[in-house]
PDB file of C-alpha atoms in Angstrom:
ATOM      1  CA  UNK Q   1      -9.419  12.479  -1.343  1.00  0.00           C
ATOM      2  CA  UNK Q   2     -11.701   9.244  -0.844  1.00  0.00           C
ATOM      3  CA  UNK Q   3      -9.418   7.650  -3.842  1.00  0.00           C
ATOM      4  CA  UNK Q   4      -6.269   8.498  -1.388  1.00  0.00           C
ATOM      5  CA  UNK Q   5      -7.879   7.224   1.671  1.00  0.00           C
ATOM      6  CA  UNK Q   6      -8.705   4.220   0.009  1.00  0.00           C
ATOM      7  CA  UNK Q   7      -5.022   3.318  -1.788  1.00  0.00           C
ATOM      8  CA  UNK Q   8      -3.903   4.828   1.885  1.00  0.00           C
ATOM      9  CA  UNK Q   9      -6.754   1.621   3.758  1.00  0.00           C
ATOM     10  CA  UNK Q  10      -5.005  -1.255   1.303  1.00  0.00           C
ATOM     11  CA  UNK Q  11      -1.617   0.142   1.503  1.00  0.00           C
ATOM     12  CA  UNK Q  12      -2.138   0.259   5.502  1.00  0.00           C
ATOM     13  CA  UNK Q  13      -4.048  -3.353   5.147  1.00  0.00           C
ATOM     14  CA  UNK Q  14      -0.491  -4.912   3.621  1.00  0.00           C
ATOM     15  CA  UNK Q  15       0.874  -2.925   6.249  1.00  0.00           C
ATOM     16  CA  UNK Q  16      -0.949  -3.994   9.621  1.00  0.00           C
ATOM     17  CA  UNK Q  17      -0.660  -7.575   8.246  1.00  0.00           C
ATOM     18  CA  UNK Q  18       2.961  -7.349   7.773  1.00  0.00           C
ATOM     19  CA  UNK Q  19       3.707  -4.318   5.423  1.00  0.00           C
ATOM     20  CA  UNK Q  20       4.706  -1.399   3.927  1.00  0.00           C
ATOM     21  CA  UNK Q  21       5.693   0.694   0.419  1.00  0.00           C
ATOM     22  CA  UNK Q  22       8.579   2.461  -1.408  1.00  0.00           C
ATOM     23  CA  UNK Q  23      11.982   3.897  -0.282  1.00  0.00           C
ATOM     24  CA  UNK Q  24      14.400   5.874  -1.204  1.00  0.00           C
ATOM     25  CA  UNK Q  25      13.485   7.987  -3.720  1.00  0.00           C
ATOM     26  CA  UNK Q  26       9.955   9.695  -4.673  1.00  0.00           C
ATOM     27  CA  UNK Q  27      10.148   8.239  -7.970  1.00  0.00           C
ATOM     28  CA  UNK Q  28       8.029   5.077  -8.637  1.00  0.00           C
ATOM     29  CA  UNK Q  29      10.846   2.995 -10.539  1.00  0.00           C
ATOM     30  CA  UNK Q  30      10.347  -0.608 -11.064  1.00  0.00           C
ATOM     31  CA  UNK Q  31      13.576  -2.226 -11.064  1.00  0.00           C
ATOM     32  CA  UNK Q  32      14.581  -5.719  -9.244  1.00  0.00           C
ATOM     33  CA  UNK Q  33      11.634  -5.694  -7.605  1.00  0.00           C
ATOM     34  CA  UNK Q  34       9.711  -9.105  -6.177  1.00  0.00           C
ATOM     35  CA  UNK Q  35       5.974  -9.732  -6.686  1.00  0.00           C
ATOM     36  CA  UNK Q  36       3.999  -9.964  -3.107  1.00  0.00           C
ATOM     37  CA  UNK Q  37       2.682 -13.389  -2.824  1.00  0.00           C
ATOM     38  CA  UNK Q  38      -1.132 -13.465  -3.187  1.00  0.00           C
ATOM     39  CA  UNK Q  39      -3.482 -12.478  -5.645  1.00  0.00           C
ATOM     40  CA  UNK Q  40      -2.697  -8.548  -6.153  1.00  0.00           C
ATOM     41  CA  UNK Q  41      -0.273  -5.925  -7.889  1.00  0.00           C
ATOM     42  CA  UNK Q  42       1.889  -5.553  -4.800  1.00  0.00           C
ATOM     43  CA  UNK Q  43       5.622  -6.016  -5.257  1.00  0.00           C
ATOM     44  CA  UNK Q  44       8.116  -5.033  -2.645  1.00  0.00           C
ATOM     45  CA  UNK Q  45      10.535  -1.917  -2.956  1.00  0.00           C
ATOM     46  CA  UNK Q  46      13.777  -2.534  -4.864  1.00  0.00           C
ATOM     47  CA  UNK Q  47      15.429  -2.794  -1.129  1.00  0.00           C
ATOM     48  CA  UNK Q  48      17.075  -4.827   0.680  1.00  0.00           C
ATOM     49  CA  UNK Q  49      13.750  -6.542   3.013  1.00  0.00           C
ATOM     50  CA  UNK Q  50      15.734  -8.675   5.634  1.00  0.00           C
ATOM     51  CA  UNK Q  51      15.656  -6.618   8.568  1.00  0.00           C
ATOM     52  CA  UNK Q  52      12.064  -5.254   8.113  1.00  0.00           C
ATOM     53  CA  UNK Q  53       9.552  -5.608  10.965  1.00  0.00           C
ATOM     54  CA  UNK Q  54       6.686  -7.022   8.759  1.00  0.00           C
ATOM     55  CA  UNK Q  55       6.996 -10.252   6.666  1.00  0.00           C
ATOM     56  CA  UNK Q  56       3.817 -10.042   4.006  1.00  0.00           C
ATOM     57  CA  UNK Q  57       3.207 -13.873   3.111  1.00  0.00           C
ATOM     58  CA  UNK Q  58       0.005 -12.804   1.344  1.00  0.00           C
ATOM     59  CA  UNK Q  59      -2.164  -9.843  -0.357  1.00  0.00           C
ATOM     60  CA  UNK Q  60      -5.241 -10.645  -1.975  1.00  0.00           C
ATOM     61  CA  UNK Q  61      -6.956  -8.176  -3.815  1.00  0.00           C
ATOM     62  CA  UNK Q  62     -11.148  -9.146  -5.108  1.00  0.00           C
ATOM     63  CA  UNK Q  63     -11.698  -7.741  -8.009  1.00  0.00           C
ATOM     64  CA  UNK Q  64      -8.073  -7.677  -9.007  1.00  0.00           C
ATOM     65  CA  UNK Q  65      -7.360  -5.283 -10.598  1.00  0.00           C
ATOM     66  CA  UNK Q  66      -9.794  -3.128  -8.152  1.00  0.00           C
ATOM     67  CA  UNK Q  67     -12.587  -1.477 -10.180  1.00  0.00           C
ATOM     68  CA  UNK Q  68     -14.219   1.877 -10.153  1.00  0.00           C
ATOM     69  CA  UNK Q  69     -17.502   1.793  -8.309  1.00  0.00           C
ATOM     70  CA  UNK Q  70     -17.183  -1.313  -6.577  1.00  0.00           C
ATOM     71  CA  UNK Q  71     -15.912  -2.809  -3.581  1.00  0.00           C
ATOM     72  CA  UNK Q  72     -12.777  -4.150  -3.000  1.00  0.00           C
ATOM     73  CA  UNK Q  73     -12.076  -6.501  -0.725  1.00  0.00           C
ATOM     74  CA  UNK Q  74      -8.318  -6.942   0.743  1.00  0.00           C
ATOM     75  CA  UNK Q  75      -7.071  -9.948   2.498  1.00  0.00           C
ATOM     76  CA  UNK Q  76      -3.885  -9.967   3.820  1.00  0.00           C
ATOM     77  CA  UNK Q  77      -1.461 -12.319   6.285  1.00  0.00           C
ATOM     78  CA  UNK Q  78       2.191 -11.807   7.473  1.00  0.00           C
ATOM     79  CA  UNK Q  79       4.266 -12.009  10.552  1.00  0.00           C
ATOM     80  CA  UNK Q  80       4.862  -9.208  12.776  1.00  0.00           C
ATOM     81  CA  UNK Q  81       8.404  -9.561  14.221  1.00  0.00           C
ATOM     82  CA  UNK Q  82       8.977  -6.869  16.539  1.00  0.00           C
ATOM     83  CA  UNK Q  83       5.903  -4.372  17.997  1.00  0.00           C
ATOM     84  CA  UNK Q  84       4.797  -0.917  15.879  1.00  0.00           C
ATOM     85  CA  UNK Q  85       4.255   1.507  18.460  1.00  0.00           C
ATOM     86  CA  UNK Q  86       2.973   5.004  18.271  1.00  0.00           C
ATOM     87  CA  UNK Q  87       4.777   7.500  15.746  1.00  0.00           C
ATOM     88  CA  UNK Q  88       4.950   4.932  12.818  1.00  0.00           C
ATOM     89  CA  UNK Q  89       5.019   6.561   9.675  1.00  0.00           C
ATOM     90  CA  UNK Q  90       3.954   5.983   6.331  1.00  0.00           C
ATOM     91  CA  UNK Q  91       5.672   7.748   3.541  1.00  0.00           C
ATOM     92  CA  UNK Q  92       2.818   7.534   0.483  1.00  0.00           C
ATOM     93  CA  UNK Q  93       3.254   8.737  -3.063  1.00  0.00           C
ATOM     94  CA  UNK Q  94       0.237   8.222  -5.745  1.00  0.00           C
ATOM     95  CA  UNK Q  95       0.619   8.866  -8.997  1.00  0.00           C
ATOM     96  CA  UNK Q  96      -1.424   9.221 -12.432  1.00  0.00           C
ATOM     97  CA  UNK Q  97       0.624   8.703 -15.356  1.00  0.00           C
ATOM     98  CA  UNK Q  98       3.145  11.579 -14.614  1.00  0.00           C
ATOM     99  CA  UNK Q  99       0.951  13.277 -12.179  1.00  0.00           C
ATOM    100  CA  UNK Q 100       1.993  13.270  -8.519  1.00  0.00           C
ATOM    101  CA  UNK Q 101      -1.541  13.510  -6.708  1.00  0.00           C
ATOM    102  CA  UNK Q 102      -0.461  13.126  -3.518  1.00  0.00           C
ATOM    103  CA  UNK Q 103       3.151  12.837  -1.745  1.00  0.00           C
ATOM    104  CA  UNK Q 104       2.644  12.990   2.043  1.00  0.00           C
ATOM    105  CA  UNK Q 105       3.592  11.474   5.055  1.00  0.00           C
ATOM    106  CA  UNK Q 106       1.133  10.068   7.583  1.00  0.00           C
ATOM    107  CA  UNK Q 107       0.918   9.121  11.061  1.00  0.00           C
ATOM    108  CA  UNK Q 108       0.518   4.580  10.374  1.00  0.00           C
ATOM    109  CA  UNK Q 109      -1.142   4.400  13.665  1.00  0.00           C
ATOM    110  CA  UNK Q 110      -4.293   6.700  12.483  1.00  0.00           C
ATOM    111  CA  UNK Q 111      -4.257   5.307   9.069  1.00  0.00           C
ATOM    112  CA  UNK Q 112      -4.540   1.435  10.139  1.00  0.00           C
ATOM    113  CA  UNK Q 113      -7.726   2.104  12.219  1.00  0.00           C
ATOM    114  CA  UNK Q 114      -9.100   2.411   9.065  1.00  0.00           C
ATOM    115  CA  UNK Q 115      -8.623  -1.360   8.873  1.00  0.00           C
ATOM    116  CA  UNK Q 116      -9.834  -2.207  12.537  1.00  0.00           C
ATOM    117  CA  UNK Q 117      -6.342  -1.723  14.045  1.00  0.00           C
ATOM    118  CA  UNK Q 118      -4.742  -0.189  16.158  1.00  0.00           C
ATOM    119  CA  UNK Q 119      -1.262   0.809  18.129  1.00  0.00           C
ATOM    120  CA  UNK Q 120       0.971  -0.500  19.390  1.00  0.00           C
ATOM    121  CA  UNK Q 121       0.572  -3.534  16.869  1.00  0.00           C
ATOM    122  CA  UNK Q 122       2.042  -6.727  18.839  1.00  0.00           C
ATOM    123  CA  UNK Q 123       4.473  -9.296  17.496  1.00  0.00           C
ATOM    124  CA  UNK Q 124       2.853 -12.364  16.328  1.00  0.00           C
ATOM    125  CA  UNK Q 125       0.631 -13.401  13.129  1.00  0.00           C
ATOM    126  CA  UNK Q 126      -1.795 -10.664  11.423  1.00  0.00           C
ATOM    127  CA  UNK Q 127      -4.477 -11.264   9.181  1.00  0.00           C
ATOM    128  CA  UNK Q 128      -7.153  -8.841   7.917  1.00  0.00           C
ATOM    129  CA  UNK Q 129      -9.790  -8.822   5.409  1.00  0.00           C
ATOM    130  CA  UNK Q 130     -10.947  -5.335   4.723  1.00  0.00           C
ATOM    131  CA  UNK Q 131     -14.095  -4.404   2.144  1.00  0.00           C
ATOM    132  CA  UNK Q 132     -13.292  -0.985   0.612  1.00  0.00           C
ATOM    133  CA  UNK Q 133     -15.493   1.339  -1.946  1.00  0.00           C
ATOM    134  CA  UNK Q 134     -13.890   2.398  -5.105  1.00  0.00           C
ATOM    135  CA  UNK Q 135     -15.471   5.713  -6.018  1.00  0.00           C
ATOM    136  CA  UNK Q 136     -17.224   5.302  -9.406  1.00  0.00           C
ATOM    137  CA  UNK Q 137     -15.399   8.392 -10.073  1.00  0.00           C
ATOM    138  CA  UNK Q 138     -11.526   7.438 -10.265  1.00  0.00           C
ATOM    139  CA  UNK Q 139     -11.015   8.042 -13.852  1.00  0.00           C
ATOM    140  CA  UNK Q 140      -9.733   5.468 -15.907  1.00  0.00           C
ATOM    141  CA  UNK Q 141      -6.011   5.495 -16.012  1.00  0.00           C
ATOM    142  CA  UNK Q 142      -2.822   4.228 -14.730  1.00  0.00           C
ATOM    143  CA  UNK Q 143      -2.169   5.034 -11.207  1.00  0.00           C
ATOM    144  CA  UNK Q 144       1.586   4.419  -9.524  1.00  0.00           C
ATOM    145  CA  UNK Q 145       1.496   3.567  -5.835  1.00  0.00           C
ATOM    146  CA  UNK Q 146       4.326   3.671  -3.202  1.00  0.00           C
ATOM    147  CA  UNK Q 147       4.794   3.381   0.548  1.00  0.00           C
ATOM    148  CA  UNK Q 148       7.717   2.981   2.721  1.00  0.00           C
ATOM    149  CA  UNK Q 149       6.484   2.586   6.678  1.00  0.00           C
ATOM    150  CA  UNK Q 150       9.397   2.949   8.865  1.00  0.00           C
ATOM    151  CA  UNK Q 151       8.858   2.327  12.665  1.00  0.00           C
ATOM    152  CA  UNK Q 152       9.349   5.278  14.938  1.00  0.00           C
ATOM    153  CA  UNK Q 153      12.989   3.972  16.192  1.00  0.00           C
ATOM    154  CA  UNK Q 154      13.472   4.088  12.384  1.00  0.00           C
ATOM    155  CA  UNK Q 155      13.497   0.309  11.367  1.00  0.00           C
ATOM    156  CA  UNK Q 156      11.847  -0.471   8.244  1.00  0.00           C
ATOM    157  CA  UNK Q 157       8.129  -2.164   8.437  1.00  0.00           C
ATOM    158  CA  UNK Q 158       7.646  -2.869   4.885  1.00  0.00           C
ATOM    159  CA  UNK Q 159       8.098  -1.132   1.668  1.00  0.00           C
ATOM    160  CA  UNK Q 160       5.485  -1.903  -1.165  1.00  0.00           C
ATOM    161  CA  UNK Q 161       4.521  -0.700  -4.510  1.00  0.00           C
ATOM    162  CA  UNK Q 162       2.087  -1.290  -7.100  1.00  0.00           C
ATOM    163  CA  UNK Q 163       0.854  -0.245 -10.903  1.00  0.00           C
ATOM    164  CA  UNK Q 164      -2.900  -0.212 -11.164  1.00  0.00           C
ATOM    165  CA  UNK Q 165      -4.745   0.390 -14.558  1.00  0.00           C
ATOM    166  CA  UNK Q 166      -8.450   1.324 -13.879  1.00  0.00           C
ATOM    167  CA  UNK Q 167     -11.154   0.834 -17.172  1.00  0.00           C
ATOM    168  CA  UNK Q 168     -10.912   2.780 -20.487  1.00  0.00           C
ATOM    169  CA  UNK Q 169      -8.818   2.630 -23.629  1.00  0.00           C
ATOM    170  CA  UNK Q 170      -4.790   2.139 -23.358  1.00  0.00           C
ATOM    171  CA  UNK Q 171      -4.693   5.967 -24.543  1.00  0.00           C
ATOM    172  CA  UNK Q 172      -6.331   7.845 -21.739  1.00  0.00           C
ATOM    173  CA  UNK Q 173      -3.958  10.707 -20.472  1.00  0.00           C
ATOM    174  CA  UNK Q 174      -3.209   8.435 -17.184  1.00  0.00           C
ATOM    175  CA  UNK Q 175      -1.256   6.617 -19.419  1.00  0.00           C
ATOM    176  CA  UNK Q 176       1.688   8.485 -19.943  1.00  0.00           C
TER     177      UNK Q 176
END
């Protein structure tokens, strides 16, 4: 669960500063998909962006990739365009290889306090710089992450998604 809540604290980071993760379906498919800009494994949703209420200009993720058993720090600008209120969503999907470990949907509002934030987020320019602990116990592997955050009139926020490889060998099971 502390692995979740911290993929849930950066997701939420690129969220509150402009963003969100994955739509559609709850299959993490890279197709046309653009890198965030920034140092980081972000890329947006293979979606059409232009009407969403976040812009992300920039993710920066230190280490990156994020190791296990250290902190990870997330820095992260973007333009807010229109104001989040209460009853955001998150839609989040994390996967290991082939293994769906969670698939939930959570309430953005509660999840971005976990960044200093919180509802309604204003329009105007966000920036946050987060430090996060990476249990020394993720095992090593490749781990899928999406999130779509839709606004509670149903307008997108953001939609982001990333492929993160922690330590080992290229053959550990999480690489399916």
């Amino acid at each position: 669960m502390r692995f979740s809540t911290t993929c849930l604290a950066a997701l939420s980071a690129s969220v509150a500063s402009a963003g969100s993760w994955f739509g559609g379906s709850q299959d993490v498919l890279v197709k046309d998909v653009q890198k965030v800009p920034g140092d980081s494994p972000l890329e947006f949703c293979d979606s059409d962006h232009s009407s969403d209420i976040v812009k992300i200009e920039s993710v920066d993720l230190l280490p990156n990739p994020p190791e296990s058993g250290a902190d990870l720090v997330i820095r992260a600008t973007g333009t807010v365009f229109e104001t989040i209120t209460e009853g955001a969503t998150v839609h989040l999907i994390v996967k290991y290889g082939l293994i769906r470990l969670i698939n939930t949907t959570a309430d953005l509002c509660e999840q971005i306090k976990n960044v200093d934030l919180e509802c309604p987020i204003e329009k105007g320019i966000l920036s946050i710089t987060k430090s996060v602990e990476i249990p020394k116990e993720v095992p090593p592997g490749t781990y899928n992450v999406y999130a779509e955050v839709i606004n509670t009139d149903g307008k997108p926020i953001t939609c982001l998604q990333a492929t993160v490889k922690f330590g080992g060998s290229t053959n550990e099971i999480g690489d399916l």
